[in-house]
Each structure stands twice: as structure tokens, then as C-alpha cells.
Coordinates of N, CA, C and O in Angstrom, one line a residue:
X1 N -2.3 121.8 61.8 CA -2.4 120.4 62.0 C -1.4 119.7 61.1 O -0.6 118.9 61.6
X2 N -1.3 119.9 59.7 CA -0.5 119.4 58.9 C 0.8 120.0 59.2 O 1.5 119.8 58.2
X3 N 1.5 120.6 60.0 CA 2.8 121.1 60.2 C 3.8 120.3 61.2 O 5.0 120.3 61.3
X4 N 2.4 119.4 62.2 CA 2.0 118.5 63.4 C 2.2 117.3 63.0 O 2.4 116.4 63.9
X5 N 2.4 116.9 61.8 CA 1.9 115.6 61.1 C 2.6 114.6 60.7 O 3.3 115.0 59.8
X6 N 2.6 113.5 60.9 CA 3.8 112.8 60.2 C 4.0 112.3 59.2 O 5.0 111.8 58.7
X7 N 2.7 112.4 58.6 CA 2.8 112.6 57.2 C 3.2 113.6 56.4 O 2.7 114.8 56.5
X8 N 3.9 113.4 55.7 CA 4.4 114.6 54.9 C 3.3 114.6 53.2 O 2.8 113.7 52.6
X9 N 3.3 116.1 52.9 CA 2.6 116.2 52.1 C 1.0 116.8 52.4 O 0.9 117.5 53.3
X10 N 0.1 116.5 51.8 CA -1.1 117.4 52.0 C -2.0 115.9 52.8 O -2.1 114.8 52.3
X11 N -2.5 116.5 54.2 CA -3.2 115.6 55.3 C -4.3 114.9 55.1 O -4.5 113.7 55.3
X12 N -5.0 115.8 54.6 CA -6.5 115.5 54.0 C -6.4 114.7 52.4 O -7.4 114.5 51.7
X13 N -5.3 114.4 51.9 CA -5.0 113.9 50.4 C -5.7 112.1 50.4 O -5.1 111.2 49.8
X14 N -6.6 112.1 50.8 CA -7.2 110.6 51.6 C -8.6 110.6 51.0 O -9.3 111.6 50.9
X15 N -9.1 109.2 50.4 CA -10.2 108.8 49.9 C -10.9 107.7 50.6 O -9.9 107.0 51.1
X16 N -12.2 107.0 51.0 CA -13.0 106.2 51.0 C -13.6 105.6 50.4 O -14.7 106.1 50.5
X17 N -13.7 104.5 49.7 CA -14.4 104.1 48.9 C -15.1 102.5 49.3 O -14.5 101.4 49.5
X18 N -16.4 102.8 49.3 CA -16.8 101.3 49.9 C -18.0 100.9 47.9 O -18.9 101.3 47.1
X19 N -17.1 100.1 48.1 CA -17.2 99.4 46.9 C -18.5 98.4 47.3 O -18.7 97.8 48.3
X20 N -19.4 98.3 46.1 CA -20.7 97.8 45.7 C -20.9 96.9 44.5 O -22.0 96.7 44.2
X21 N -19.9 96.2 43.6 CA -19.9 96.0 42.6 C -20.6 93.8 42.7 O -20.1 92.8 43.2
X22 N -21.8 94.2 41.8 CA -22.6 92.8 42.8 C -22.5 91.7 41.5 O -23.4 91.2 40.8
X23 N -20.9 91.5 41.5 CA -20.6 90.5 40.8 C -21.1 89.1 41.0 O -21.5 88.4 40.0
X24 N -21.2 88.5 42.4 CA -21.4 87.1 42.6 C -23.1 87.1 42.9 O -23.6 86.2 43.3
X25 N -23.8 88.2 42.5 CA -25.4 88.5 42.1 C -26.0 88.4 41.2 O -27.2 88.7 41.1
X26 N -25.2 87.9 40.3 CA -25.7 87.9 39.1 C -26.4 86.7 38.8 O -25.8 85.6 38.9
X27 N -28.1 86.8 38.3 CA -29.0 85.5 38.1 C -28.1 84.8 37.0 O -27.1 85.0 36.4
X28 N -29.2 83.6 37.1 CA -28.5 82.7 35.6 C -29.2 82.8 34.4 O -28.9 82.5 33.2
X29 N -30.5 83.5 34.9 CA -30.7 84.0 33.6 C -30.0 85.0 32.9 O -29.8 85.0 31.7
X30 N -29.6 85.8 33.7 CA -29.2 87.3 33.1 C -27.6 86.8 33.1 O -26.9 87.8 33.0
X31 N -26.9 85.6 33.1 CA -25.6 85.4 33.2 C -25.2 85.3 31.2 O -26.2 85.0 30.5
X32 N -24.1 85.5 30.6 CA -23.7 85.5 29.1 C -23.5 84.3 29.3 O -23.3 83.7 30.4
X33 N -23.6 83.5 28.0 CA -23.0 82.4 27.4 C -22.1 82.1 27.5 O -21.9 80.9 27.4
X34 N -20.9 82.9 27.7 CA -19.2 82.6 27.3 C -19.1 83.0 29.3 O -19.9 83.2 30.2
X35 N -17.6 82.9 29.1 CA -17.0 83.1 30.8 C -15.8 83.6 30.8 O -15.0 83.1 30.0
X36 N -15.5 84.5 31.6 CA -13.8 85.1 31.4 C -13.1 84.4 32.5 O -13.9 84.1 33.4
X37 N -11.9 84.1 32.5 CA -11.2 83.6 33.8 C -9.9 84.1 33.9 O -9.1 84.5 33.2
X38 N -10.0 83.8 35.1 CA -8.2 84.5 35.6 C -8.0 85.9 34.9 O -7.2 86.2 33.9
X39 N -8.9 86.8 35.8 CA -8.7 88.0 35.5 C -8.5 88.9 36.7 O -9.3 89.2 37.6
X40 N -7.1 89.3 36.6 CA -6.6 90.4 37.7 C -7.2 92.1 37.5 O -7.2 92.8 36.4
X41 N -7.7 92.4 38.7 CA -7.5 93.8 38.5 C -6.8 94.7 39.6 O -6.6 94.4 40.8
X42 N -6.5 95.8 38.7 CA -5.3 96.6 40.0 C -6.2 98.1 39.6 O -6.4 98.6 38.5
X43 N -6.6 98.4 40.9 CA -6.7 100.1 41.5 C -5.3 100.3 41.4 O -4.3 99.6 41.2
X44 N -5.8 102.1 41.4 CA -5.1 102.9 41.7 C -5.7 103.9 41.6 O -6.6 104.1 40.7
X45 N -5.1 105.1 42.7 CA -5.3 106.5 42.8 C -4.3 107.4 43.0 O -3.2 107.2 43.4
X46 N -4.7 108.3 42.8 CA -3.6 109.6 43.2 C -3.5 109.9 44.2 O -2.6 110.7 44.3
X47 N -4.5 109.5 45.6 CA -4.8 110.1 46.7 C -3.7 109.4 47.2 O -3.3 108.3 46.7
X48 N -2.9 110.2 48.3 CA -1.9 109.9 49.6 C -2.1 108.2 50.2 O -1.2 107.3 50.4
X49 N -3.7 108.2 50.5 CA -3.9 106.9 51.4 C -5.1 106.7 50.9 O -5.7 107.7 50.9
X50 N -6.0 105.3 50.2 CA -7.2 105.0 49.9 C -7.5 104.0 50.9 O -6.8 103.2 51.4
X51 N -9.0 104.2 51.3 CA -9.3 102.9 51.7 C -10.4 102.3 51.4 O -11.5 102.8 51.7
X52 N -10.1 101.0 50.8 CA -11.2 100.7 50.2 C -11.8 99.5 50.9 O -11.0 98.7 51.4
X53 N -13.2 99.2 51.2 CA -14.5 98.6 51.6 C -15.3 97.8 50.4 O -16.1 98.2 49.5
X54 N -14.9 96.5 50.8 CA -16.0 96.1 49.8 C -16.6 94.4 50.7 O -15.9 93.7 51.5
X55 N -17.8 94.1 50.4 CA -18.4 92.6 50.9 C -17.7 91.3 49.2 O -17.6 91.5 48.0
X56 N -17.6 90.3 50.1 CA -17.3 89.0 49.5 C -18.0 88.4 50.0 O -17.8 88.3 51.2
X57 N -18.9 87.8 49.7 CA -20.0 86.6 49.7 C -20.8 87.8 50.7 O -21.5 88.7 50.5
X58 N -20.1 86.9 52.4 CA -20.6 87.4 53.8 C -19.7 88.4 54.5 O -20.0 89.1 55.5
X59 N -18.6 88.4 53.8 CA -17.2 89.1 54.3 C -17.2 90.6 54.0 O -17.7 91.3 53.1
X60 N -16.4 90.9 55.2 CA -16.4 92.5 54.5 C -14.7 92.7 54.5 O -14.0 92.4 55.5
X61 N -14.3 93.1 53.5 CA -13.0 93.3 53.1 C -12.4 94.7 53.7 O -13.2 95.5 54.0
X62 N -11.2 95.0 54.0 CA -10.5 96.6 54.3 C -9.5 95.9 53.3 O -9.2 94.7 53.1
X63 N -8.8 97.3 52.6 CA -8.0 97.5 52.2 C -7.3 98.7 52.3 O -8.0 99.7 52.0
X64 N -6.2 99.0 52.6 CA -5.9 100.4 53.1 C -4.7 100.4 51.4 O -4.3 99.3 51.0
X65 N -4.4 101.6 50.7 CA -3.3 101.3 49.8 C -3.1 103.1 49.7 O -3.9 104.0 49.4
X66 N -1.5 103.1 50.1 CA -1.3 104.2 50.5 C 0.2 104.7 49.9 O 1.1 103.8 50.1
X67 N 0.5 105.5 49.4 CA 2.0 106.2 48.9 C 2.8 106.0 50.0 O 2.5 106.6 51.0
X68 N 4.0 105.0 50.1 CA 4.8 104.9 50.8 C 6.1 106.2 51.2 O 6.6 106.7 52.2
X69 N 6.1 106.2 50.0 CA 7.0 107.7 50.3 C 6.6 108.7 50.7 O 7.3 109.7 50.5
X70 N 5.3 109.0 51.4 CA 4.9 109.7 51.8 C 4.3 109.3 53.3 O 4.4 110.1 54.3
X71 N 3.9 108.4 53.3 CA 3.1 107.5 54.7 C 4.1 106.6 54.8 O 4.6 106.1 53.8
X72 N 4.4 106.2 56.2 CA 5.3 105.1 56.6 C 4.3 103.7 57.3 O 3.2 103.6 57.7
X73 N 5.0 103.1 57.2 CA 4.1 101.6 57.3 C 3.4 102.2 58.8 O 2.2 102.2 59.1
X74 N 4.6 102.5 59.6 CA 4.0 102.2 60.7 C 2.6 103.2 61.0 O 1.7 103.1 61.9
X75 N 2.9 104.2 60.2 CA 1.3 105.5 60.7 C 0.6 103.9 60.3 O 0.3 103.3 61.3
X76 N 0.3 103.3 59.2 CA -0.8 102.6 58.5 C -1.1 101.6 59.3 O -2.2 101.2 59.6
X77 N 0.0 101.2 59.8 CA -0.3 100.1 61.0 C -1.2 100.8 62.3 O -2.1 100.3 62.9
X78 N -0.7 101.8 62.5 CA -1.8 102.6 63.5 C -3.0 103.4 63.2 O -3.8 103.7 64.0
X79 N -3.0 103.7 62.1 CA -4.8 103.9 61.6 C -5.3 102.3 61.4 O -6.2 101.9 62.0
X80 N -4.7 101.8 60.8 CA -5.3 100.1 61.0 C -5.9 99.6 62.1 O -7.0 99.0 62.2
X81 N -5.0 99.8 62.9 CA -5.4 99.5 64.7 C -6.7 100.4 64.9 O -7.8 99.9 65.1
X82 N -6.3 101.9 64.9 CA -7.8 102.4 65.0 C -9.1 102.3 64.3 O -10.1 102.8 64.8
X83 N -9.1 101.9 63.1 CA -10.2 101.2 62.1 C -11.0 100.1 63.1 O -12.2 99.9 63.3
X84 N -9.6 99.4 63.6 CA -10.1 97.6 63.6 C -10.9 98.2 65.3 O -12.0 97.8 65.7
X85 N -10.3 98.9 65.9 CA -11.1 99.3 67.5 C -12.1 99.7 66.9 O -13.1 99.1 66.9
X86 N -12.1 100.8 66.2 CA -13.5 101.5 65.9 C -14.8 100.3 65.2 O -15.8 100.2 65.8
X87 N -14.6 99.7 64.3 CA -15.2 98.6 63.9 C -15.7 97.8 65.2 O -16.9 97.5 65.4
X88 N -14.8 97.4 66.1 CA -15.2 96.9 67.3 C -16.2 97.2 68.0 O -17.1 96.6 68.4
X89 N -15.7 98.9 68.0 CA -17.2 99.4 69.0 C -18.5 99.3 68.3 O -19.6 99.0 68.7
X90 N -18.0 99.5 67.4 CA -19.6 99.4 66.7 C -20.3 98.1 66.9 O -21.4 97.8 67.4
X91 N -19.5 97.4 66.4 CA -19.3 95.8 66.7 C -20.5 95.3 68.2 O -21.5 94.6 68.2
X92 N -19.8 95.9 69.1 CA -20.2 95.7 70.8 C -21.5 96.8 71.0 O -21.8 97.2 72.1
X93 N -22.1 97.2 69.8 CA -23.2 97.8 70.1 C -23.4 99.6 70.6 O -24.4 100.2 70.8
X94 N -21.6 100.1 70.6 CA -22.0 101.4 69.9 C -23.1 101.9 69.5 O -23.6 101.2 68.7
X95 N -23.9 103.0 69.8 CA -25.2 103.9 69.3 C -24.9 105.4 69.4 O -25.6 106.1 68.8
X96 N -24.2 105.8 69.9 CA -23.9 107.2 69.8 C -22.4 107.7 69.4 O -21.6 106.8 69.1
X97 N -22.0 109.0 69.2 CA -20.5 108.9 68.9 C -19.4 109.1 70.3 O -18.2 109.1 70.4
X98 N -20.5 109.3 71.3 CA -19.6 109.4 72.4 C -19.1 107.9 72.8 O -18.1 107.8 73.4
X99 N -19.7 107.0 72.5 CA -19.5 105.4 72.8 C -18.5 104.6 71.7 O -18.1 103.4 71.7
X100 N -18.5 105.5 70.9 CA -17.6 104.9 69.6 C -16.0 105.0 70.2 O -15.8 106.0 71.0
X101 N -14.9 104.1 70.1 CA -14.0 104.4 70.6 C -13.2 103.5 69.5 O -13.6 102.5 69.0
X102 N -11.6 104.3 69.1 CA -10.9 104.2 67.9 C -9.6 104.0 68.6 O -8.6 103.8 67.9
X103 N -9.4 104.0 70.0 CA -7.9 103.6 70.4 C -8.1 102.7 71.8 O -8.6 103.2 72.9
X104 N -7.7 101.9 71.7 CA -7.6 101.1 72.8 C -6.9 101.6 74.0 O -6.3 102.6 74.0
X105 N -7.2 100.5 75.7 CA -6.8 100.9 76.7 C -5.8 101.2 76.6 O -5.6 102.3 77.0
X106 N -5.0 100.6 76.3 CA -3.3 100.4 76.2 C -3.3 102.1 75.9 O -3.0 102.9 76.8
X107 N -3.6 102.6 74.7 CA -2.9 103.9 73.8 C -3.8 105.0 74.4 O -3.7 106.2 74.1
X108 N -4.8 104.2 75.4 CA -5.8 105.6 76.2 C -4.7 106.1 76.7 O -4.1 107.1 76.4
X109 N -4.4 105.1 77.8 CA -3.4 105.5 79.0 C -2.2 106.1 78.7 O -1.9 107.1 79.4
X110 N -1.4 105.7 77.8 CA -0.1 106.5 77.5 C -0.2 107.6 77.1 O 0.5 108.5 77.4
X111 N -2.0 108.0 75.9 CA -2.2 109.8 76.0 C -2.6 110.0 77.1 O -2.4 111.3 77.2
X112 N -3.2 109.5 78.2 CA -3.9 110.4 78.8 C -3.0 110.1 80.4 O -3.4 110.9 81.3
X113 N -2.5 109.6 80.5 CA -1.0 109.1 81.6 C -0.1 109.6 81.4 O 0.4 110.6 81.8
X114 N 0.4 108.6 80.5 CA 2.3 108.6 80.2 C 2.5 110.2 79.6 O 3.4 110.9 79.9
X115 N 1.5 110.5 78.7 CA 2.0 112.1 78.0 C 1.6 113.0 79.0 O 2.3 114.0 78.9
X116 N 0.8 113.1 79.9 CA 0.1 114.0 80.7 C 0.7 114.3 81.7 O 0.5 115.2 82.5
X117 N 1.5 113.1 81.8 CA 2.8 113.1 83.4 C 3.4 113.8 83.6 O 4.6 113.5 83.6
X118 N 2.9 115.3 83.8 CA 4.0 116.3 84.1 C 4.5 117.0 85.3 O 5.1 118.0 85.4
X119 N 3.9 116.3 86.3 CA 4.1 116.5 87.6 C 5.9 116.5 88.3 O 6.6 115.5 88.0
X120 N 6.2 117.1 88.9 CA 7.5 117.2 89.5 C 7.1 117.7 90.7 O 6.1 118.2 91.2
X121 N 8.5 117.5 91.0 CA 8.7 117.8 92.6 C 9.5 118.8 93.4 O 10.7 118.8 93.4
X122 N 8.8 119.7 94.0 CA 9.7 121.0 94.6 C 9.6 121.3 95.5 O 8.7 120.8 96.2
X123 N 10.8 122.4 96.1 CA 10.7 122.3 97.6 C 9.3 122.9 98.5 O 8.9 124.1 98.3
X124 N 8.9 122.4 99.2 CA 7.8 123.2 100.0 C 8.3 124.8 100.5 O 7.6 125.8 100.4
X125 N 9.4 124.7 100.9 CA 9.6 126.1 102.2 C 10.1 126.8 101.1 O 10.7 127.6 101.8
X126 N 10.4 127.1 99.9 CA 10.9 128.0 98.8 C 9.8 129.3 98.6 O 10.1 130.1 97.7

């Protein structure tokens, strides 16, 4: 599969992380006296492609952050696309994994059409 692949480098080099950190949970009693502000923070991993999950307020965040030299925008743009369908099905009530669906009509049909089209034409009386 990895010889297959357009990514270069090791396939499986890929992490998930759905982040839980219940900052905006915090009571007022249990809040400190003082307050920090304007504070950035930056991930980072070693893995090929991370993707990280986390809720804001009501929101649920994706973040995909991926070695460019190794992954080209456009694969990320197309696992994105399949995230954002798969999210969908679920979305539309999905219950089993046969009903889960990660590629839209459009990219059904070109694998299962446009690449499958291998029909030609020959003589009958041969």
C-alpha cells in the first residue's frame, strides 16, 4: 500500500487527537485571583499528518497540521473533503458503517465509472 501512495515516507506516520482541555469550565470559585492574557500556544509533533479535535464553547474545531514535504496540500485537501462527507453522514443519521460514507457522488462515480471504463470495442466475426 505504501509503494501505492502519494505520500512519501511511512503511511501510517498519522496521529488523532481529540482534545478535552475544559478551559472555559472553569467555576468562579475555583478561578485564581490574577489572569494571564494574550497567550499563544503552538503544537507540534513528529507525526507526518496530526489531526486535531477539540469543542469551543458549542463548536467543534478540525485541525489537520501536516509535514509539507512530505504530504502535498492537495492529498490534505482531499482527506479534508473526506472528513467533512464522513462528518456529514453521521450528521444525516448514519448508524451502521455500511451507511457511513467518506466520498461524495461526484468522486463515487469517477472510481466507480470513469476508472472502471474499460470497455472497448472489437470485431464480432474475428
Amino acid at each position: 500500500i505504501e509503494s501505492q501512495s502519494s505520500v512519501q515516507g511511512s503511511l501510517f506516520d498519522s496521529i488523532i487527537v481529540f482534545e478535552n482541555y475544559p478551559v472555559e469550565e472553569i467555576s468562579e470559585e475555583s478561578r485564581p485571583s490574577f489572569s494571564i492574557s494574550k497567550v499563544k500556544a503552538e503544537e507540534s509533533t513528529n507525526y507526518s499528518l496530526s489531526l486535531v479535535v477539540y469543542l469551543k464553547g458549542e463548536e467543534l474545531h478540525v485541525s489537520f497540521k501536516y509535514n509539507d514535504g512530505l504530504i502535498s496540500e492537495g492529498v490534505i485537501e482531499n482527506i479534508k473533503g473526506h472528513f467533512a462527507t464522513l462528518l456529514g453522514s453521521i450528521l444525516s443519521g448514519a448508524k451502521t458503517l455500511e451507511e457511513l460514507k467518506y466520498i461524495d457522488a461526484i468522486e463515487r462515480d469517477v472510481l466507480l465509472e470513469g476508472f472502471n471504463n474499460t470497455g472497448v470495442s472489437y470485431a464480432q466475426e474475428k
